[in-house]
GROMACS .gro file of C-alpha atoms in nm:
model
  490
    1UNK     CA    1   2.611   1.794  -1.915
    2UNK     CA    2   2.341   1.873  -1.665
    3UNK     CA    3   1.995   1.753  -1.754
    4UNK     CA    4   1.667   1.871  -1.611
    5UNK     CA    5   1.310   1.799  -1.697
    6UNK     CA    6   0.959   1.803  -1.585
    7UNK     CA    7   0.649   1.956  -1.458
    8UNK     CA    8   0.528   2.287  -1.339
    9UNK     CA    9   0.706   2.496  -1.078
   10UNK     CA   10   0.633   2.366  -0.732
   11UNK     CA   11   0.447   2.536  -0.450
   12UNK     CA   12   0.620   2.578  -0.116
   13UNK     CA   13   0.338   2.657   0.121
   14UNK     CA   14   0.315   2.326   0.303
   15UNK     CA   15   0.488   1.997   0.380
   16UNK     CA   16   0.496   1.731   0.110
   17UNK     CA   17   0.440   1.364   0.190
   18UNK     CA   18   0.703   1.105   0.107
   19UNK     CA   19   0.637   0.916  -0.218
   20UNK     CA   20   0.557   0.547  -0.194
   21UNK     CA   21   0.750   0.278  -0.377
   22UNK     CA   22   0.457   0.222  -0.616
   23UNK     CA   23   0.441   0.592  -0.700
   24UNK     CA   24   0.815   0.603  -0.772
   25UNK     CA   25   0.809   0.296  -0.996
   26UNK     CA   26   0.515   0.442  -1.188
   27UNK     CA   27   0.742   0.734  -1.289
   28UNK     CA   28   0.994   0.507  -1.465
   29UNK     CA   29   0.998   0.554  -1.844
   30UNK     CA   30   1.051   0.181  -1.909
   31UNK     CA   31   1.123  -0.156  -1.744
   32UNK     CA   32   1.500  -0.114  -1.782
   33UNK     CA   33   1.488   0.210  -1.588
   34UNK     CA   34   1.276   0.050  -1.316
   35UNK     CA   35   1.527  -0.231  -1.270
   36UNK     CA   36   1.828   0.001  -1.279
   37UNK     CA   37   1.663   0.241  -1.038
   38UNK     CA   38   1.579  -0.041  -0.795
   39UNK     CA   39   1.948  -0.136  -0.779
   40UNK     CA   40   2.030   0.219  -0.671
   41UNK     CA   41   1.755   0.228  -0.409
   42UNK     CA   42   1.996   0.138  -0.126
   43UNK     CA   43   2.210   0.364   0.091
   44UNK     CA   44   2.538   0.215  -0.039
   45UNK     CA   45   2.604   0.437  -0.343
   46UNK     CA   46   2.458   0.754  -0.189
   47UNK     CA   47   2.605   1.034   0.017
   48UNK     CA   48   2.496   1.386   0.107
   49UNK     CA   49   2.129   1.291   0.092
   50UNK     CA   50   1.874   1.538   0.224
   51UNK     CA   51   1.528   1.688   0.191
   52UNK     CA   52   1.366   2.017   0.286
   53UNK     CA   53   1.008   1.913   0.366
   54UNK     CA   54   0.861   2.111   0.074
   55UNK     CA   55   0.921   1.847  -0.191
   56UNK     CA   56   1.291   1.874  -0.273
   57UNK     CA   57   1.518   1.570  -0.238
   58UNK     CA   58   1.886   1.558  -0.328
   59UNK     CA   59   2.187   1.328  -0.308
   60UNK     CA   60   2.525   1.233  -0.454
   61UNK     CA   61   2.539   0.893  -0.626
   62UNK     CA   62   2.872   0.714  -0.677
   63UNK     CA   63   2.921   0.610  -1.038
   64UNK     CA   64   3.201   0.466  -1.246
   65UNK     CA   65   3.394   0.795  -1.245
   66UNK     CA   66   3.567   0.980  -0.965
   67UNK     CA   67   3.295   1.244  -0.936
   68UNK     CA   68   2.956   1.134  -0.804
   69UNK     CA   69   2.641   1.222  -0.995
   70UNK     CA   70   2.448   1.514  -0.854
   71UNK     CA   71   2.080   1.422  -0.843
   72UNK     CA   72   1.791   1.651  -0.743
   73UNK     CA   73   1.417   1.577  -0.750
   74UNK     CA   74   1.127   1.813  -0.689
   75UNK     CA   75   0.857   1.565  -0.595
   76UNK     CA   76   0.578   1.822  -0.634
   77UNK     CA   77   0.639   1.845  -1.010
   78UNK     CA   78   0.773   1.596  -1.042
   79UNK     CA   79   1.090   1.743  -1.190
   80UNK     CA   80   1.440   1.602  -1.208
   81UNK     CA   81   1.796   1.720  -1.253
   82UNK     CA   82   2.098   1.493  -1.272
   83UNK     CA   83   2.456   1.536  -1.390
   84UNK     CA   84   2.453   1.194  -1.558
   85UNK     CA   85   2.444   1.174  -1.941
   86UNK     CA   86   2.118   0.979  -1.956
   87UNK     CA   87   1.845   1.107  -2.187
   88UNK     CA   88   1.571   0.932  -1.991
   89UNK     CA   89   1.348   1.125  -1.756
   90UNK     CA   90   1.361   1.036  -1.478
   91UNK     CA   91   1.702   0.874  -1.501
   92UNK     CA   92   1.796   0.572  -1.294
   93UNK     CA   93   1.968   0.793  -1.036
   94UNK     CA   94   1.653   0.998  -0.978
   95UNK     CA   95   1.450   0.678  -0.944
   96UNK     CA   96   1.705   0.530  -0.704
   97UNK     CA   97   1.705   0.844  -0.491
   98UNK     CA   98   1.326   0.843  -0.467
   99UNK     CA   99   1.316   0.469  -0.388
  100UNK     CA  100   1.569   0.524  -0.112
  101UNK     CA  101   1.358   0.809   0.021
  102UNK     CA  102   1.046   0.591   0.013
  103UNK     CA  103   1.210   0.295   0.183
  104UNK     CA  104   1.448   0.438   0.441
  105UNK     CA  105   1.367   0.783   0.572
  106UNK     CA  106   1.649   0.770   0.825
  107UNK     CA  107   1.914   0.809   0.555
  108UNK     CA  108   1.797   1.162   0.473
  109UNK     CA  109   1.874   1.471   0.680
  110UNK     CA  110   1.618   1.749   0.680
  111UNK     CA  111   1.756   2.097   0.622
  112UNK     CA  112   1.848   2.357   0.367
  113UNK     CA  113   1.940   2.229   0.017
  114UNK     CA  114   2.305   2.156  -0.052
  115UNK     CA  115   2.500   2.434  -0.221
  116UNK     CA  116   2.503   2.252  -0.553
  117UNK     CA  117   2.129   2.181  -0.539
  118UNK     CA  118   2.002   2.514  -0.404
  119UNK     CA  119   2.013   2.723  -0.728
  120UNK     CA  120   1.792   2.481  -0.922
  121UNK     CA  121   1.545   2.437  -0.637
  122UNK     CA  122   1.527   2.810  -0.569
  123UNK     CA  123   1.479   2.884  -0.939
  124UNK     CA  124   1.178   2.655  -0.956
  125UNK     CA  125   1.022   2.817  -0.652
  126UNK     CA  126   1.075   3.167  -0.784
  127UNK     CA  127   0.895   3.064  -1.103
  128UNK     CA  128   0.618   2.907  -0.893
  129UNK     CA  129   0.567   3.230  -0.701
  130UNK     CA  130   0.569   3.436  -1.021
  131UNK     CA  131   0.316   3.209  -1.187
  132UNK     CA  132   0.093   3.227  -0.878
  133UNK     CA  133   0.096   3.607  -0.888
  134UNK     CA  134   0.021   3.609  -1.260
  135UNK     CA  135  -0.280   3.388  -1.207
  136UNK     CA  136  -0.450   3.671  -1.013
  137UNK     CA  137  -0.727   3.624  -0.767
  138UNK     CA  138  -0.969   3.443  -1.000
  139UNK     CA  139  -0.884   3.101  -0.863
  140UNK     CA  140  -0.966   3.214  -0.508
  141UNK     CA  141  -1.308   3.361  -0.587
  142UNK     CA  142  -1.579   3.283  -0.330
  143UNK     CA  143  -1.783   2.980  -0.422
  144UNK     CA  144  -1.513   2.825  -0.640
  145UNK     CA  145  -1.533   2.447  -0.665
  146UNK     CA  146  -1.309   2.264  -0.421
  147UNK     CA  147  -1.259   1.959  -0.640
  148UNK     CA  148  -0.881   1.941  -0.652
  149UNK     CA  149  -0.554   2.100  -0.539
  150UNK     CA  150  -0.582   2.471  -0.459
  151UNK     CA  151  -0.262   2.554  -0.648
  152UNK     CA  152  -0.349   2.614  -1.019
  153UNK     CA  153  -0.034   2.438  -1.141
  154UNK     CA  154  -0.100   2.138  -0.917
  155UNK     CA  155  -0.460   2.128  -1.036
  156UNK     CA  156  -0.345   2.122  -1.399
  157UNK     CA  157  -0.105   1.839  -1.327
  158UNK     CA  158  -0.379   1.641  -1.156
  159UNK     CA  159  -0.614   1.701  -1.448
  160UNK     CA  160  -0.351   1.588  -1.700
  161UNK     CA  161  -0.283   1.271  -1.505
  162UNK     CA  162  -0.654   1.199  -1.467
  163UNK     CA  163  -0.693   1.240  -1.844
  164UNK     CA  164  -0.408   0.993  -1.906
  165UNK     CA  165  -0.562   0.741  -1.668
  166UNK     CA  166  -0.896   0.783  -1.845
  167UNK     CA  167  -0.731   0.710  -2.180
  168UNK     CA  168  -0.564   0.405  -2.026
  169UNK     CA  169  -0.891   0.278  -1.875
  170UNK     CA  170  -1.067   0.313  -2.211
  171UNK     CA  171  -0.785   0.124  -2.384
  172UNK     CA  172  -0.800  -0.146  -2.116
  173UNK     CA  173  -1.174  -0.186  -2.170
  174UNK     CA  174  -1.112  -0.241  -2.541
  175UNK     CA  175  -0.841  -0.496  -2.474
  176UNK     CA  176  -1.062  -0.687  -2.232
  177UNK     CA  177  -1.342  -0.687  -2.491
  178UNK     CA  178  -1.101  -0.825  -2.754
  179UNK     CA  179  -0.986  -1.094  -2.509
  180UNK     CA  180  -1.340  -1.210  -2.439
  181UNK     CA  181  -1.435  -1.193  -2.804
  182UNK     CA  182  -1.145  -1.424  -2.893
  183UNK     CA  183  -1.227  -1.666  -2.609
  184UNK     CA  184  -1.053  -1.716  -2.277
  185UNK     CA  185  -0.951  -2.071  -2.364
  186UNK     CA  186  -0.692  -1.931  -2.606
  187UNK     CA  187  -0.543  -1.686  -2.356
  188UNK     CA  188  -0.267  -1.924  -2.245
  189UNK     CA  189  -0.134  -1.948  -2.603
  190UNK     CA  190  -0.048  -1.579  -2.608
  191UNK     CA  191   0.207  -1.619  -2.332
  192UNK     CA  192   0.297  -1.361  -2.071
  193UNK     CA  193   0.407  -1.102  -2.329
  194UNK     CA  194   0.045  -1.003  -2.398
  195UNK     CA  195  -0.016  -0.914  -2.035
  196UNK     CA  196   0.319  -0.741  -1.986
  197UNK     CA  197   0.260  -0.524  -2.292
  198UNK     CA  198  -0.085  -0.429  -2.163
  199UNK     CA  199   0.058  -0.358  -1.818
  200UNK     CA  200   0.324  -0.136  -1.975
  201UNK     CA  201   0.050   0.063  -2.145
  202UNK     CA  202  -0.116   0.118  -1.807
  203UNK     CA  203   0.218   0.236  -1.664
  204UNK     CA  204   0.240   0.483  -1.953
  205UNK     CA  205  -0.108   0.601  -1.852
  206UNK     CA  206   0.025   0.659  -1.495
  207UNK     CA  207  -0.213   0.399  -1.354
  208UNK     CA  208   0.017   0.158  -1.164
  209UNK     CA  209  -0.280  -0.002  -0.987
  210UNK     CA  210  -0.431  -0.110  -1.318
  211UNK     CA  211  -0.089  -0.229  -1.434
  212UNK     CA  212  -0.045  -0.450  -1.126
  213UNK     CA  213  -0.384  -0.616  -1.173
  214UNK     CA  214  -0.310  -0.680  -1.541
  215UNK     CA  215   0.018  -0.850  -1.449
  216UNK     CA  216  -0.172  -1.075  -1.209
  217UNK     CA  217  -0.388  -1.193  -1.501
  218UNK     CA  218  -0.076  -1.321  -1.676
  219UNK     CA  219  -0.008  -1.561  -1.387
  220UNK     CA  220  -0.358  -1.714  -1.407
  221UNK     CA  221  -0.366  -1.835  -1.768
  222UNK     CA  222  -0.270  -2.202  -1.781
  223UNK     CA  223  -0.212  -2.214  -1.402
  224UNK     CA  224  -0.403  -2.536  -1.340
  225UNK     CA  225  -0.750  -2.687  -1.361
  226UNK     CA  226  -1.024  -2.428  -1.374
  227UNK     CA  227  -0.798  -2.139  -1.471
  228UNK     CA  228  -1.045  -1.997  -1.732
  229UNK     CA  229  -1.302  -1.945  -1.455
  230UNK     CA  230  -1.046  -1.771  -1.233
  231UNK     CA  231  -0.932  -1.558  -1.526
  232UNK     CA  232  -1.289  -1.458  -1.603
  233UNK     CA  233  -1.346  -1.356  -1.241
  234UNK     CA  234  -1.035  -1.137  -1.236
  235UNK     CA  235  -1.119  -0.988  -1.575
  236UNK     CA  236  -1.459  -0.897  -1.433
  237UNK     CA  237  -1.301  -0.718  -1.136
  238UNK     CA  238  -1.061  -0.535  -1.366
  239UNK     CA  239  -1.351  -0.430  -1.588
  240UNK     CA  240  -1.537  -0.310  -1.280
  241UNK     CA  241  -1.238  -0.097  -1.173
  242UNK     CA  242  -1.193   0.056  -1.518
  243UNK     CA  243  -1.563   0.144  -1.551
  244UNK     CA  244  -1.569   0.277  -1.193
  245UNK     CA  245  -1.287   0.516  -1.281
  246UNK     CA  246  -1.467   0.629  -1.595
  247UNK     CA  247  -1.782   0.697  -1.390
  248UNK     CA  248  -1.617   0.810  -1.066
  249UNK     CA  249  -1.810   1.141  -1.058
  250UNK     CA  250  -2.130   0.948  -0.990
  251UNK     CA  251  -1.987   0.739  -0.703
  252UNK     CA  252  -2.020   0.812  -0.331
  253UNK     CA  253  -1.718   0.998  -0.194
  254UNK     CA  254  -1.577   0.701   0.001
  255UNK     CA  255  -1.607   0.463  -0.296
  256UNK     CA  256  -1.460   0.723  -0.533
  257UNK     CA  257  -1.161   0.754  -0.298
  258UNK     CA  258  -1.122   0.376  -0.304
  259UNK     CA  259  -1.126   0.376  -0.685
  260UNK     CA  260  -0.860   0.647  -0.699
  261UNK     CA  261  -0.640   0.445  -0.466
  262UNK     CA  262  -0.697   0.121  -0.658
  263UNK     CA  263  -0.592   0.272  -0.994
  264UNK     CA  264  -0.274   0.399  -0.830
  265UNK     CA  265  -0.331   0.764  -0.746
  266UNK     CA  266  -0.146   0.875  -0.431
  267UNK     CA  267  -0.340   0.970  -0.122
  268UNK     CA  268  -0.252   1.110   0.217
  269UNK     CA  269  -0.381   1.027   0.561
  270UNK     CA  270  -0.654   1.270   0.658
  271UNK     CA  271  -0.914   1.333   0.924
  272UNK     CA  272  -0.879   1.359   1.300
  273UNK     CA  273  -0.618   1.127   1.452
  274UNK     CA  274  -0.733   0.850   1.685
  275UNK     CA  275  -0.530   0.812   2.003
  276UNK     CA  276  -0.547   0.473   2.168
  277UNK     CA  277  -0.345   0.194   2.320
  278UNK     CA  278  -0.283  -0.014   2.008
  279UNK     CA  279  -0.214  -0.386   2.039
  280UNK     CA  280   0.019  -0.516   1.766
  281UNK     CA  281  -0.171  -0.816   1.628
  282UNK     CA  282   0.054  -0.921   1.340
  283UNK     CA  283   0.344  -0.813   1.121
  284UNK     CA  284   0.445  -0.980   0.797
  285UNK     CA  285   0.631  -0.902   0.474
  286UNK     CA  286   0.516  -0.974   0.121
  287UNK     CA  287   0.796  -0.973  -0.139
  288UNK     CA  288   0.717  -0.855  -0.492
  289UNK     CA  289   1.034  -0.885  -0.695
  290UNK     CA  290   1.283  -0.643  -0.541
  291UNK     CA  291   1.012  -0.461  -0.347
  292UNK     CA  292   0.899  -0.573  -0.002
  293UNK     CA  293   0.564  -0.462   0.142
  294UNK     CA  294   0.525  -0.480   0.521
  295UNK     CA  295   0.181  -0.498   0.683
  296UNK     CA  296   0.130  -0.435   1.052
  297UNK     CA  297  -0.216  -0.494   1.201
  298UNK     CA  298  -0.314  -0.303   1.514
  299UNK     CA  299  -0.617  -0.318   1.743
  300UNK     CA  300  -0.731  -0.019   1.949
  301UNK     CA  301  -0.804  -0.127   2.307
  302UNK     CA  302  -1.038   0.166   2.373
  303UNK     CA  303  -1.182   0.242   2.028
  304UNK     CA  304  -1.223  -0.121   1.916
  305UNK     CA  305  -1.084  -0.025   1.573
  306UNK     CA  306  -0.856  -0.240   1.362
  307UNK     CA  307  -0.593  -0.053   1.159
  308UNK     CA  308  -0.328  -0.140   0.902
  309UNK     CA  309   0.016   0.022   0.878
  310UNK     CA  310   0.167  -0.029   0.532
  311UNK     CA  311   0.531   0.041   0.444
  312UNK     CA  312   0.772  -0.061   0.170
  313UNK     CA  313   1.136  -0.148   0.123
  314UNK     CA  314   1.324  -0.130  -0.206
  315UNK     CA  315   1.612  -0.329  -0.354
  316UNK     CA  316   1.601  -0.608  -0.098
  317UNK     CA  317   1.599  -0.377   0.203
  318UNK     CA  318   1.335  -0.447   0.468
  319UNK     CA  319   1.096  -0.161   0.544
  320UNK     CA  320   1.211   0.065   0.824
  321UNK     CA  321   0.885   0.049   1.019
  322UNK     CA  322   0.862  -0.244   1.260
  323UNK     CA  323   0.658  -0.318   1.574
  324UNK     CA  324   0.689  -0.634   1.788
  325UNK     CA  325   0.383  -0.857   1.785
  326UNK     CA  326   0.206  -0.869   2.121
  327UNK     CA  327   0.324  -0.529   2.239
  328UNK     CA  328   0.107  -0.222   2.288
  329UNK     CA  329   0.180   0.135   2.188
  330UNK     CA  330   0.012   0.454   2.303
  331UNK     CA  331  -0.006   0.653   1.980
  332UNK     CA  332  -0.218   0.847   1.737
  333UNK     CA  333  -0.324   0.694   1.404
  334UNK     CA  334  -0.461   0.897   1.114
  335UNK     CA  335  -0.676   0.701   0.866
  336UNK     CA  336  -0.641   0.713   0.489
  337UNK     CA  337  -0.949   0.788   0.278
  338UNK     CA  338  -1.143   0.514   0.104
  339UNK     CA  339  -1.386   0.236   0.179
  340UNK     CA  340  -1.337   0.078   0.518
  341UNK     CA  341  -1.064   0.327   0.619
  342UNK     CA  342  -0.849   0.042   0.752
  343UNK     CA  343  -0.513   0.180   0.641
  344UNK     CA  344  -0.367   0.441   0.872
  345UNK     CA  345  -0.052   0.639   0.932
  346UNK     CA  346   0.134   0.618   1.261
  347UNK     CA  347   0.155   0.963   1.417
  348UNK     CA  348   0.274   1.091   1.752
  349UNK     CA  349   0.375   0.827   2.004
  350UNK     CA  350   0.336   0.877   2.375
  351UNK     CA  351   0.592   0.686   2.576
  352UNK     CA  352   0.748   0.363   2.455
  353UNK     CA  353   0.631   0.022   2.347
  354UNK     CA  354   0.522  -0.189   2.642
  355UNK     CA  355   0.482  -0.567   2.666
  356UNK     CA  356   0.128  -0.698   2.635
  357UNK     CA  357  -0.051  -0.775   2.961
  358UNK     CA  358  -0.280  -1.077   2.967
  359UNK     CA  359  -0.623  -1.009   3.114
  360UNK     CA  360  -0.900  -1.244   3.210
  361UNK     CA  361  -1.187  -1.324   2.977
  362UNK     CA  362  -1.394  -1.014   3.055
  363UNK     CA  363  -1.517  -0.720   2.852
  364UNK     CA  364  -1.228  -0.479   2.779
  365UNK     CA  365  -1.231  -0.162   2.985
  366UNK     CA  366  -1.118   0.178   2.862
  367UNK     CA  367  -0.741   0.204   2.905
  368UNK     CA  368  -0.625   0.407   3.201
  369UNK     CA  369  -0.354   0.668   3.150
  370UNK     CA  370  -0.012   0.510   3.161
  371UNK     CA  371  -0.141   0.155   3.124
  372UNK     CA  372  -0.142  -0.079   2.826
  373UNK     CA  373  -0.398  -0.355   2.862
  374UNK     CA  374  -0.367  -0.626   2.599
  375UNK     CA  375  -0.719  -0.758   2.576
  376UNK     CA  376  -0.775  -0.954   2.252
  377UNK     CA  377  -1.042  -0.823   2.015
  378UNK     CA  378  -1.390  -0.954   2.109
  379UNK     CA  379  -1.392  -1.198   1.817
  380UNK     CA  380  -1.672  -1.355   1.616
  381UNK     CA  381  -1.776  -1.709   1.529
  382UNK     CA  382  -1.656  -1.890   1.219
  383UNK     CA  383  -2.010  -1.883   1.081
  384UNK     CA  384  -2.023  -1.501   1.102
  385UNK     CA  385  -1.689  -1.435   0.929
  386UNK     CA  386  -1.808  -1.461   0.563
  387UNK     CA  387  -2.072  -1.195   0.631
  388UNK     CA  388  -1.802  -0.959   0.759
  389UNK     CA  389  -1.609  -1.004   0.435
  390UNK     CA  390  -1.927  -0.950   0.235
  391UNK     CA  391  -1.993  -0.620   0.412
  392UNK     CA  392  -1.634  -0.511   0.345
  393UNK     CA  393  -1.680  -0.579  -0.027
  394UNK     CA  394  -1.958  -0.323  -0.034
  395UNK     CA  395  -1.701  -0.057   0.055
  396UNK     CA  396  -1.421  -0.200  -0.162
  397UNK     CA  397  -1.524  -0.456  -0.430
  398UNK     CA  398  -1.156  -0.527  -0.507
  399UNK     CA  399  -1.067  -0.628  -0.152
  400UNK     CA  400  -0.896  -0.966  -0.139
  401UNK     CA  401  -0.952  -1.014   0.234
  402UNK     CA  402  -1.040  -0.826   0.552
  403UNK     CA  403  -0.924  -0.869   0.914
  404UNK     CA  404  -1.128  -1.068   1.164
  405UNK     CA  405  -1.069  -1.236   1.499
  406UNK     CA  406  -1.225  -1.582   1.537
  407UNK     CA  407  -1.306  -1.704   1.884
  408UNK     CA  408  -1.327  -2.064   2.004
  409UNK     CA  409  -1.223  -2.236   1.683
  410UNK     CA  410  -1.035  -2.562   1.648
  411UNK     CA  411  -0.796  -2.639   1.358
  412UNK     CA  412  -0.890  -2.974   1.207
  413UNK     CA  413  -0.777  -3.150   0.888
  414UNK     CA  414  -1.019  -3.169   0.598
  415UNK     CA  415  -1.028  -3.350   0.266
  416UNK     CA  416  -0.848  -3.070   0.079
  417UNK     CA  417  -0.636  -2.923   0.357
  418UNK     CA  418  -0.727  -2.772   0.694
  419UNK     CA  419  -1.019  -2.580   0.834
  420UNK     CA  420  -1.112  -2.391   1.151
  421UNK     CA  421  -1.415  -2.555   1.306
  422UNK     CA  422  -1.646  -2.369   1.544
  423UNK     CA  423  -1.630  -2.541   1.883
  424UNK     CA  424  -1.989  -2.438   1.967
  425UNK     CA  425  -2.167  -2.492   1.633
  426UNK     CA  426  -2.168  -2.705   1.321
  427UNK     CA  427  -1.971  -2.468   1.097
  428UNK     CA  428  -1.614  -2.428   0.975
  429UNK     CA  429  -1.396  -2.205   0.758
  430UNK     CA  430  -1.138  -2.343   0.514
  431UNK     CA  431  -0.784  -2.224   0.575
  432UNK     CA  432  -0.634  -2.034   0.281
  433UNK     CA  433  -0.422  -2.277   0.072
  434UNK     CA  434  -0.133  -2.027   0.089
  435UNK     CA  435  -0.111  -2.089   0.466
  436UNK     CA  436  -0.090  -2.467   0.435
  437UNK     CA  437   0.280  -2.458   0.349
  438UNK     CA  438   0.384  -2.221   0.626
  439UNK     CA  439   0.515  -2.344   0.962
  440UNK     CA  440   0.263  -2.119   1.133
  441UNK     CA  441  -0.012  -2.372   1.066
  442UNK     CA  442   0.164  -2.628   1.284
  443UNK     CA  443   0.218  -2.366   1.555
  444UNK     CA  444  -0.157  -2.311   1.553
  445UNK     CA  445  -0.227  -2.685   1.574
  446UNK     CA  446   0.019  -2.717   1.862
  447UNK     CA  447  -0.134  -2.422   2.049
  448UNK     CA  448  -0.481  -2.569   2.008
  449UNK     CA  449  -0.397  -2.923   2.111
  450UNK     CA  450  -0.746  -3.017   1.995
  451UNK     CA  451  -0.908  -2.742   2.204
  452UNK     CA  452  -1.052  -2.400   2.112
  453UNK     CA  453  -0.828  -2.101   2.046
  454UNK     CA  454  -0.874  -1.737   1.946
  455UNK     CA  455  -0.713  -1.658   1.612
  456UNK     CA  456  -0.653  -1.331   1.427
  457UNK     CA  457  -0.619  -1.327   1.050
  458UNK     CA  458  -0.784  -1.231   0.722
  459UNK     CA  459  -1.099  -1.377   0.569
  460UNK     CA  460  -1.128  -1.367   0.192
  461UNK     CA  461  -1.258  -1.556  -0.108
  462UNK     CA  462  -0.980  -1.815  -0.068
  463UNK     CA  463  -1.058  -1.885   0.296
  464UNK     CA  464  -0.910  -1.775   0.627
  465UNK     CA  465  -0.541  -1.688   0.659
  466UNK     CA  466  -0.425  -1.713   1.024
  467UNK     CA  467  -0.167  -1.453   1.134
  468UNK     CA  468  -0.161  -1.482   1.512
  469UNK     CA  469  -0.325  -1.676   1.795
  470UNK     CA  470  -0.358  -1.643   2.171
  471UNK     CA  471  -0.202  -1.919   2.376
  472UNK     CA  472  -0.491  -2.056   2.588
  473UNK     CA  473  -0.253  -2.186   2.858
  474UNK     CA  474  -0.226  -1.963   3.163
  475UNK     CA  475  -0.412  -1.666   3.018
  476UNK     CA  476  -0.771  -1.677   3.134
  477UNK     CA  477  -0.890  -1.783   3.474
  478UNK     CA  478  -1.183  -1.965   3.318
  479UNK     CA  479  -0.967  -2.152   3.071
  480UNK     CA  480  -1.144  -1.999   2.775
  481UNK     CA  481  -0.935  -1.937   2.470
  482UNK     CA  482  -0.931  -1.557   2.485
  483UNK     CA  483  -0.627  -1.493   2.701
  484UNK     CA  484  -0.263  -1.586   2.704
  485UNK     CA  485   0.038  -1.469   2.509
  486UNK     CA  486  -0.004  -1.365   2.149
  487UNK     CA  487   0.188  -1.599   1.915
  488UNK     CA  488   0.273  -1.489   1.562
  489UNK     CA  489   0.194  -1.743   1.287
  490UNK     CA  490   0.346  -1.564   0.983
   0.00000   0.00000   0.00000
């Protein structure tokens, strides 16, 4: 029996962005569906996968029988149709198809829908066109507010989701108040079930960002000396996010965009693209269960901008996007909205990746056409780094860390671990405890040899996390630690 469900008819007047892994998992009706869908988020069980660029995705999933399940998703609804007997919407096959689409775009062929998928997709679009005509011209009247999607159906969907998130934020506020009223010292006696149940309620409210932060609270209770203080700090940030959502109309546009992203609403890269020769500073993966997030940091040689490329892989598959550290790429990047505008989307590439070229310790010149200079970022002192993080928190109060390049610092042991000491002043930054158990720390110590080095990483409330460093040997004519090959530390 064929099952279908969901949403309003979809518009077809423009390309639709790929969903992210977080957005797909937020659609799951329960934890069991999320886990089952993640297992199907690999190319193995799928064949005949495709998409049409206007929101439709389809594929055949091998099951226990001889006939594969026919799965179709209209991501603009979202709406789902699958030949499996499941009564859950979306079913695990729809979730698996979307996770595969989010993680590995190369598996899908763009084109016209398959014969078995076309009738359902076309039917939805006919209904979308009919509903648009019935709406008349009222929605397009001059002076109408431009506060959401232009399509009336899309606007209604956005309003319904915003209302659900508002209900979830209000419920979260009440739960946080109850937690504080009962005392944080008793939080560890409730076990993880309390936090997982609250997180599930945020998933029901279609606020995966709130759900993720709630789950992080469950790992703090009883985690070692001083955990009540850490729990109180995180509860305060969660309260700040919930109240910011409830009062988002009064926030500046950039901060409001940050709040929407933090609660889990999808966003697309926007604004004019920035073309530059981008130096790949670092690339590292962060596993979260069966999901892997990949972060790639880039530095624009001409613009002086630092940008983050973020991609995801599902079901143990590494993300498809990868760039070698130390190389440069002539490309356009389009920033995402929000405070800081660090995250960007890789656009058109001009030519191919080229190896980094070491330059002397001079001010970087504007890149010439066809060249790819690999000048390190100018860098700041260790004493100035906390102020950079403080400024970043003004744009995004929930930011764990921000990128900085430290110049002329020396890794030295301290009482509680390691720190980066300024070679020219009496100041130092503690190294993030998470980095103390990685082999990259010893690479950094070996590169330094007791002398100053230039290091790229992230500064946050836990200290500095080193990601890459420039080998001072053979790079700069003066011997200063701003040249040399770029060595990855993560």
